[in-house]
Amino acid sequence: MSLSLHDHQLRIVDLETALAALVQTFAATHPANTFAVSQAALALRAKGAKGAAGLLEGGASQAAYRR
């Protein structure tokens, strides 16, 4: 069964939403976790993965995807 472009977009939105919820839950449990998430985002940026870093930092899933 093949997926349409719309189906792929819905799946991506679901994954972004799930990731954001996990990051928020992880970061909220302990202050050191917030620091760990920000360090992970910095490491991703250093590797050139700006979109992934933006997802960890929050708000990127609401913005248009620009590359």
Coordinates of C-alpha atoms in Angstrom, one line a residue:
M1 CA 0.0 0.0 0.0
S2 CA 1.4 3.3 -1.0
L3 CA 0.9 6.5 0.9
S4 CA -0.1 9.8 -0.6
L5 CA 1.9 13.0 0.0
H6 CA -0.9 14.1 2.3
D7 CA -0.6 10.9 4.3
H8 CA 3.2 11.4 4.6
Q9 CA 2.6 15.0 5.8
L10 CA 0.1 13.8 8.5
R11 CA 2.6 11.2 9.7
I12 CA 5.4 13.8 9.9
V13 CA 3.1 16.1 11.9
D14 CA 2.2 13.3 14.2
L15 CA 5.9 12.4 14.7
E16 CA 6.9 16.0 15.4
T17 CA 4.0 16.3 17.9
A18 CA 5.1 13.2 19.7
L19 CA 8.7 14.2 19.8
A20 CA 7.8 17.6 21.2
A21 CA 5.7 16.0 23.9
L22 CA 8.6 13.7 24.8
V23 CA 11.1 16.5 25.0
Q24 CA 8.8 18.6 27.1
T25 CA 8.2 15.7 29.5
F26 CA 11.9 14.8 29.7
A27 CA 13.0 18.4 30.2
A28 CA 10.3 19.1 32.9
T29 CA 11.4 16.3 35.1
H30 CA 14.7 17.8 36.2
P31 CA 16.6 21.0 35.4
A32 CA 19.7 19.0 34.2
N33 CA 17.5 17.4 31.6
T34 CA 16.7 20.9 30.1
F35 CA 20.4 21.5 29.8
A36 CA 20.9 18.0 28.2
V37 CA 18.2 18.8 25.6
S38 CA 19.8 22.1 24.7
Q39 CA 23.2 20.5 24.4
A40 CA 21.8 17.9 22.1
A41 CA 20.3 20.6 20.0
L42 CA 23.6 22.4 19.8
A43 CA 25.4 19.2 18.8
L44 CA 22.8 18.6 16.0
R45 CA 23.3 22.2 14.8
A46 CA 27.1 21.6 14.7
K47 CA 26.5 18.6 12.5
G48 CA 24.3 20.6 10.1
A49 CA 21.0 19.1 11.3
K50 CA 19.2 22.5 11.8
G51 CA 15.7 21.0 11.4
A52 CA 16.3 18.3 14.0
A53 CA 17.8 20.9 16.4
G54 CA 14.8 23.1 15.9
L55 CA 12.5 20.3 16.8
L56 CA 14.4 19.8 20.1
E57 CA 14.3 23.5 20.8
G58 CA 10.6 23.7 20.2
G59 CA 8.4 25.7 17.9
A60 CA 10.0 24.4 14.7
S61 CA 7.0 22.1 14.0
Q62 CA 4.8 25.2 13.8
A63 CA 7.0 27.0 11.3
A64 CA 7.3 26.4 7.6
Y65 CA 10.1 23.9 6.7
R66 CA 12.9 25.8 5.0
R67 CA 16.0 24.3 3.6

